Every structure is written in structure tokens, then in C-alpha cells.
PDB file of C-alpha atoms in Angstrom:
ATOM      1  CA  MET A   1     -45.663 -11.827 -17.150  1.00  0.00           C
ATOM      2  CA  GLU A   2     -43.135 -12.049 -19.823  1.00  0.00           C
ATOM      3  CA  SER A   3     -42.329 -15.283 -21.593  1.00  0.00           C
ATOM      4  CA  ASP A   4     -38.963 -15.400 -20.073  1.00  0.00           C
ATOM      5  CA  ASP A   5     -40.452 -15.276 -16.625  1.00  0.00           C
ATOM      6  CA  VAL A   6     -42.525 -18.385 -17.121  1.00  0.00           C
ATOM      7  CA  PRO A   7     -41.036 -21.410 -15.222  1.00  0.00           C
ATOM      8  CA  ARG A   8     -40.002 -24.074 -17.759  1.00  0.00           C
ATOM      9  CA  LYS A   9     -40.086 -27.748 -17.041  1.00  0.00           C
ATOM     10  CA  THR A  10     -36.770 -29.326 -17.070  1.00  0.00           C
ATOM     11  CA  SER A  11     -36.113 -32.932 -18.336  1.00  0.00           C
ATOM     12  CA  LYS A  12     -34.933 -35.739 -16.071  1.00  0.00           C
ATOM     13  CA  VAL A  13     -33.210 -37.564 -18.743  1.00  0.00           C
ATOM     14  CA  LEU A  14     -29.994 -38.470 -17.262  1.00  0.00           C
ATOM     15  CA  VAL A  15     -27.238 -40.037 -19.411  1.00  0.00           C
ATOM     16  CA  ARG A  16     -25.512 -42.751 -17.201  1.00  0.00           C
ATOM     17  CA  LYS A  17     -21.803 -42.572 -17.973  1.00  0.00           C
ATOM     18  CA  PRO A  18     -19.459 -45.470 -16.981  1.00  0.00           C
ATOM     19  CA  GLY A  19     -16.906 -44.626 -14.500  1.00  0.00           C
ATOM     20  CA  LEU A  20     -18.606 -42.031 -12.424  1.00  0.00           C
ATOM     21  CA  ILE A  21     -18.345 -41.852  -8.647  1.00  0.00           C
ATOM     22  CA  LEU A  22     -21.329 -42.961  -6.824  1.00  0.00           C
ATOM     23  CA  PRO A  23     -23.593 -42.873  -9.938  1.00  0.00           C
ATOM     24  CA  GLU A  24     -26.914 -44.194  -8.504  1.00  0.00           C
ATOM     25  CA  LEU A  25     -26.829 -41.828  -5.537  1.00  0.00           C
ATOM     26  CA  SER A  26     -25.924 -38.844  -7.788  1.00  0.00           C
ATOM     27  CA  TYR A  27     -28.846 -39.769 -10.200  1.00  0.00           C
ATOM     28  CA  GLN A  28     -31.171 -39.681  -7.127  1.00  0.00           C
ATOM     29  CA  ILE A  29     -29.899 -36.311  -6.025  1.00  0.00           C
ATOM     30  CA  VAL A  30     -30.120 -34.759  -9.364  1.00  0.00           C
ATOM     31  CA  GLY A  31     -33.433 -36.194  -9.984  1.00  0.00           C
ATOM     32  CA  ALA A  32     -34.567 -34.393  -6.837  1.00  0.00           C
ATOM     33  CA  LEU A  33     -33.326 -31.251  -7.981  1.00  0.00           C
ATOM     34  CA  TYR A  34     -35.153 -31.318 -11.203  1.00  0.00           C
ATOM     35  CA  ASP A  35     -38.414 -32.287  -9.422  1.00  0.00           C
ATOM     36  CA  VAL A  36     -37.890 -29.268  -7.138  1.00  0.00           C
ATOM     37  CA  TYR A  37     -37.306 -26.900  -9.985  1.00  0.00           C
ATOM     38  CA  ASN A  38     -40.267 -28.302 -11.847  1.00  0.00           C
ATOM     39  CA  GLU A  39     -42.408 -27.474  -9.047  1.00  0.00           C
ATOM     40  CA  LEU A  40     -41.068 -24.154  -7.825  1.00  0.00           C
ATOM     41  CA  GLY A  41     -39.454 -22.703 -10.899  1.00  0.00           C
ATOM     42  CA  PHE A  42     -37.009 -19.886 -10.748  1.00  0.00           C
ATOM     43  CA  GLY A  43     -36.539 -16.913  -8.403  1.00  0.00           C
ATOM     44  CA  HIS A  44     -36.668 -18.142  -4.880  1.00  0.00           C
ATOM     45  CA  GLN A  45     -34.192 -17.630  -2.184  1.00  0.00           C
ATOM     46  CA  GLU A  46     -31.547 -20.471  -1.677  1.00  0.00           C
ATOM     47  CA  ARG A  47     -33.268 -21.442   1.775  1.00  0.00           C
ATOM     48  CA  ILE A  48     -36.595 -22.150  -0.011  1.00  0.00           C
ATOM     49  CA  TYR A  49     -34.927 -24.431  -2.428  1.00  0.00           C
ATOM     50  CA  GLN A  50     -33.124 -26.086   0.462  1.00  0.00           C
ATOM     51  CA  ARG A  51     -36.307 -26.732   2.350  1.00  0.00           C
ATOM     52  CA  ALA A  52     -37.910 -28.126  -0.782  1.00  0.00           C
ATOM     53  CA  ILE A  53     -34.955 -30.419  -1.444  1.00  0.00           C
ATOM     54  CA  ALA A  54     -34.906 -31.551   2.118  1.00  0.00           C
ATOM     55  CA  ASP A  55     -38.618 -32.478   1.837  1.00  0.00           C
ATOM     56  CA  THR A  56     -38.047 -34.359  -1.333  1.00  0.00           C
ATOM     57  CA  PHE A  57     -35.144 -36.304   0.214  1.00  0.00           C
ATOM     58  CA  ARG A  58     -37.466 -37.287   3.250  1.00  0.00           C
ATOM     59  CA  SER A  59     -40.118 -38.393   0.785  1.00  0.00           C
ATOM     60  CA  ARG A  60     -37.757 -40.585  -0.989  1.00  0.00           C
ATOM     61  CA  SER A  61     -36.014 -41.862   2.132  1.00  0.00           C
ATOM     62  CA  ILE A  62     -32.623 -40.581   1.083  1.00  0.00           C
ATOM     63  CA  PRO A  63     -30.698 -40.106   4.339  1.00  0.00           C
ATOM     64  CA  PHE A  64     -29.149 -36.594   4.612  1.00  0.00           C
ATOM     65  CA  VAL A  65     -27.971 -34.037   7.121  1.00  0.00           C
ATOM     66  CA  GLU A  66     -28.807 -30.554   6.418  1.00  0.00           C
ATOM     67  CA  GLN A  67     -26.440 -27.682   7.410  1.00  0.00           C
ATOM     68  CA  TYR A  68     -23.777 -30.077   8.315  1.00  0.00           C
ATOM     69  CA  GLU A  69     -21.067 -28.461  10.319  1.00  0.00           C
ATOM     70  CA  VAL A  70     -17.476 -28.978   9.463  1.00  0.00           C
ATOM     71  CA  PRO A  71     -14.788 -27.617  11.875  1.00  0.00           C
ATOM     72  CA  VAL A  72     -11.814 -25.982  10.429  1.00  0.00           C
ATOM     73  CA  HIS A  73      -8.509 -26.768  12.433  1.00  0.00           C
ATOM     74  CA  PHE A  74      -5.020 -24.920  12.208  1.00  0.00           C
ATOM     75  CA  HIS A  75      -2.250 -26.423  14.418  1.00  0.00           C
ATOM     76  CA  GLN A  76      -4.865 -28.282  16.508  1.00  0.00           C
ATOM     77  CA  LYS A  77      -6.824 -25.038  17.122  1.00  0.00           C
ATOM     78  CA  LYS A  78     -10.347 -24.686  15.734  1.00  0.00           C
ATOM     79  CA  LEU A  79     -10.439 -21.554  13.674  1.00  0.00           C
ATOM     80  CA  GLY A  80     -14.197 -21.844  12.609  1.00  0.00           C
ATOM     81  CA  THR A  81     -16.796 -23.916  11.021  1.00  0.00           C
ATOM     82  CA  TYR A  82     -18.159 -24.499   7.517  1.00  0.00           C
ATOM     83  CA  ARG A  83     -21.786 -25.382   6.943  1.00  0.00           C
ATOM     84  CA  LEU A  84     -22.561 -27.527   4.140  1.00  0.00           C
ATOM     85  CA  ASP A  85     -26.082 -27.153   2.732  1.00  0.00           C
ATOM     86  CA  PHE A  86     -26.386 -31.094   2.627  1.00  0.00           C
ATOM     87  CA  LEU A  87     -24.268 -34.197   3.311  1.00  0.00           C
ATOM     88  CA  ILE A  88     -26.146 -37.019   1.753  1.00  0.00           C
ATOM     89  CA  GLN A  89     -25.626 -40.573   2.878  1.00  0.00           C
ATOM     90  CA  ASP A  90     -22.386 -39.574   4.490  1.00  0.00           C
ATOM     91  CA  ALA A  91     -21.069 -39.575   1.001  1.00  0.00           C
ATOM     92  CA  VAL A  92     -21.965 -36.790  -1.289  1.00  0.00           C
ATOM     93  CA  ILE A  93     -21.958 -33.026  -0.499  1.00  0.00           C
ATOM     94  CA  LEU A  94     -24.608 -30.907  -2.061  1.00  0.00           C
ATOM     95  CA  GLU A  95     -24.293 -27.104  -2.343  1.00  0.00           C
ATOM     96  CA  ILE A  96     -27.306 -25.042  -3.561  1.00  0.00           C
ATOM     97  CA  LYS A  97     -26.907 -21.801  -5.393  1.00  0.00           C
ATOM     98  CA  GLN A  98     -29.417 -19.488  -7.000  1.00  0.00           C
ATOM     99  CA  GLY A  99     -28.467 -17.411  -9.911  1.00  0.00           C
ATOM    100  CA  ASN A 100     -27.501 -17.650 -13.556  1.00  0.00           C
ATOM    101  CA  TYR A 101     -24.045 -19.130 -13.327  1.00  0.00           C
ATOM    102  CA  PHE A 102     -21.420 -20.735 -10.900  1.00  0.00           C
ATOM    103  CA  ARG A 103     -18.771 -18.333  -9.733  1.00  0.00           C
ATOM    104  CA  PRO A 104     -15.304 -19.529  -9.352  1.00  0.00           C
ATOM    105  CA  SER A 105     -15.602 -18.899  -5.544  1.00  0.00           C
ATOM    106  CA  ASN A 106     -18.446 -21.340  -5.468  1.00  0.00           C
ATOM    107  CA  ILE A 107     -16.370 -24.131  -6.824  1.00  0.00           C
ATOM    108  CA  LYS A 108     -13.317 -23.235  -4.743  1.00  0.00           C
ATOM    109  CA  GLN A 109     -15.704 -23.321  -1.675  1.00  0.00           C
ATOM    110  CA  THR A 110     -17.045 -26.745  -2.531  1.00  0.00           C
ATOM    111  CA  LEU A 111     -13.708 -28.238  -3.171  1.00  0.00           C
ATOM    112  CA  SER A 112     -12.506 -27.051   0.247  1.00  0.00           C
ATOM    113  CA  TYR A 113     -15.658 -28.832   1.640  1.00  0.00           C
ATOM    114  CA  LEU A 114     -14.561 -32.002  -0.044  1.00  0.00           C
ATOM    115  CA  LYS A 115     -11.070 -31.823   1.277  1.00  0.00           C
ATOM    116  CA  SER A 116     -11.939 -30.819   4.776  1.00  0.00           C
ATOM    117  CA  LEU A 117     -14.289 -33.955   4.951  1.00  0.00           C
ATOM    118  CA  ASN A 118     -12.127 -36.376   2.812  1.00  0.00           C
ATOM    119  CA  LYS A 119     -15.149 -37.018   0.535  1.00  0.00           C
ATOM    120  CA  GLN A 120     -14.858 -37.901  -3.119  1.00  0.00           C
ATOM    121  CA  LEU A 121     -17.813 -36.177  -4.651  1.00  0.00           C
ATOM    122  CA  ALA A 122     -19.850 -32.791  -4.418  1.00  0.00           C
ATOM    123  CA  ILE A 123     -22.582 -31.616  -6.571  1.00  0.00           C
ATOM    124  CA  LEU A 124     -22.835 -27.868  -6.962  1.00  0.00           C
ATOM    125  CA  ALA A 125     -26.442 -27.009  -8.140  1.00  0.00           C
ATOM    126  CA  ASN A 126     -27.767 -23.769  -9.569  1.00  0.00           C
ATOM    127  CA  PHE A 127     -31.372 -22.750  -9.928  1.00  0.00           C
ATOM    128  CA  THR A 128     -31.473 -20.525 -13.000  1.00  0.00           C
ATOM    129  CA  ARG A 129     -34.005 -19.002 -15.283  1.00  0.00           C
ATOM    130  CA  SER A 130     -33.701 -21.795 -17.660  1.00  0.00           C
ATOM    131  CA  GLY A 131     -33.564 -24.614 -15.301  1.00  0.00           C
ATOM    132  CA  VAL A 132     -31.311 -26.495 -12.945  1.00  0.00           C
ATOM    133  CA  SER A 133     -27.639 -26.583 -13.769  1.00  0.00           C
ATOM    134  CA  PHE A 134     -25.119 -28.619 -11.857  1.00  0.00           C
ATOM    135  CA  ARG A 135     -21.571 -29.709 -11.730  1.00  0.00           C
ATOM    136  CA  ARG A 136     -20.060 -32.734 -10.294  1.00  0.00           C
ATOM    137  CA  ILE A 137     -16.882 -31.674  -8.469  1.00  0.00           C
ATOM    138  CA  VAL A 138     -14.435 -34.474  -7.525  1.00  0.00           C
ATOM    139  CA  ASN A 139     -11.734 -34.371  -4.861  1.00  0.00           C
ATOM    140  CA  ALA A 140      -8.875 -35.839  -6.910  1.00  0.00           C
ATOM    141  CA  GLN A 141      -6.916 -36.744  -3.748  1.00  0.00           C
ATOM    142  CA  GLU A 142      -9.814 -39.055  -2.585  1.00  0.00           C
ATOM    143  CA  ALA A 143     -10.836 -40.293  -5.850  1.00  0.00           C
ATOM    144  CA  HIS A 144      -7.364 -42.039  -6.583  1.00  0.00           C
ATOM    145  CA  SER A 145      -6.789 -43.239  -2.999  1.00  0.00           C
TER     146      SER A 145
END
């Protein structure tokens, strides 16, 4: 095993910033992500990370729905359904990715989920070789209403 393949522990030191949307819930979610990475490391499929995150949420009594279905309508006709990885406390969308970076399509997809559900905040998380990276994505329309 090369040194780059050794799972690294990632720090759970989170800086609390004033003015964040749903800060306490966000910190709980991100803390769970770090704990999952510290246990599993890099290289698993998204579904493995999702199962571990769900187990972590359950053990911490954080209410969530996994694979939450969101219907998409056009002129009152259902066109299809989105499936979110997680909807946490009916407030925060969590989307999980595995790879080295966020693609623009990941961000656009997550923003469309926010708008479809009229939610303020999503966390897009990526399990990378060097640890967990995450982005808070804010639905500007909901954040100011």
C-alpha cells in the first residue's frame, strides 16, 4: 500500500460562523460525515457511505429520510421524480458524492433539489483521498423570504 492510499484522519474542528443558516444541524451533519470518513476512509461506493451515514444519524437520533422522493411537475403533469440522498429534519438536503472534486453538474443538481422542495440549505459532501470536503449550497430565494 502506497502512502497516498492510507486513509487519513480528518479533523472535526468546525469554525462557527455567525449568520449561517441552521448552524447547529449543519455542524451535526458535518460531524457525522467526518466520523464516517475516519472509520471507512476513501474508495467506497456512494451507497456504502450513505449506509454508514444513515447508521450514524440513527445512533445520534438525528431524524432523516433516506432516498427522499421529490416529484417534478410541468403544467400540473408529473414528469418524473428526483431522489435525494437524505432530507434531514425536514430542513437540510444532504447529497453524497465520491471522487476528488465537485462537478458543476453536482452543484446544479443540488440547487434544483433545493428549489423543488423550497428548502434553504443543502450540503454537498464529497469523500476524497484527502478527506471529506463539503459545500453549503443556499437557495437564495428561500434564504431571503
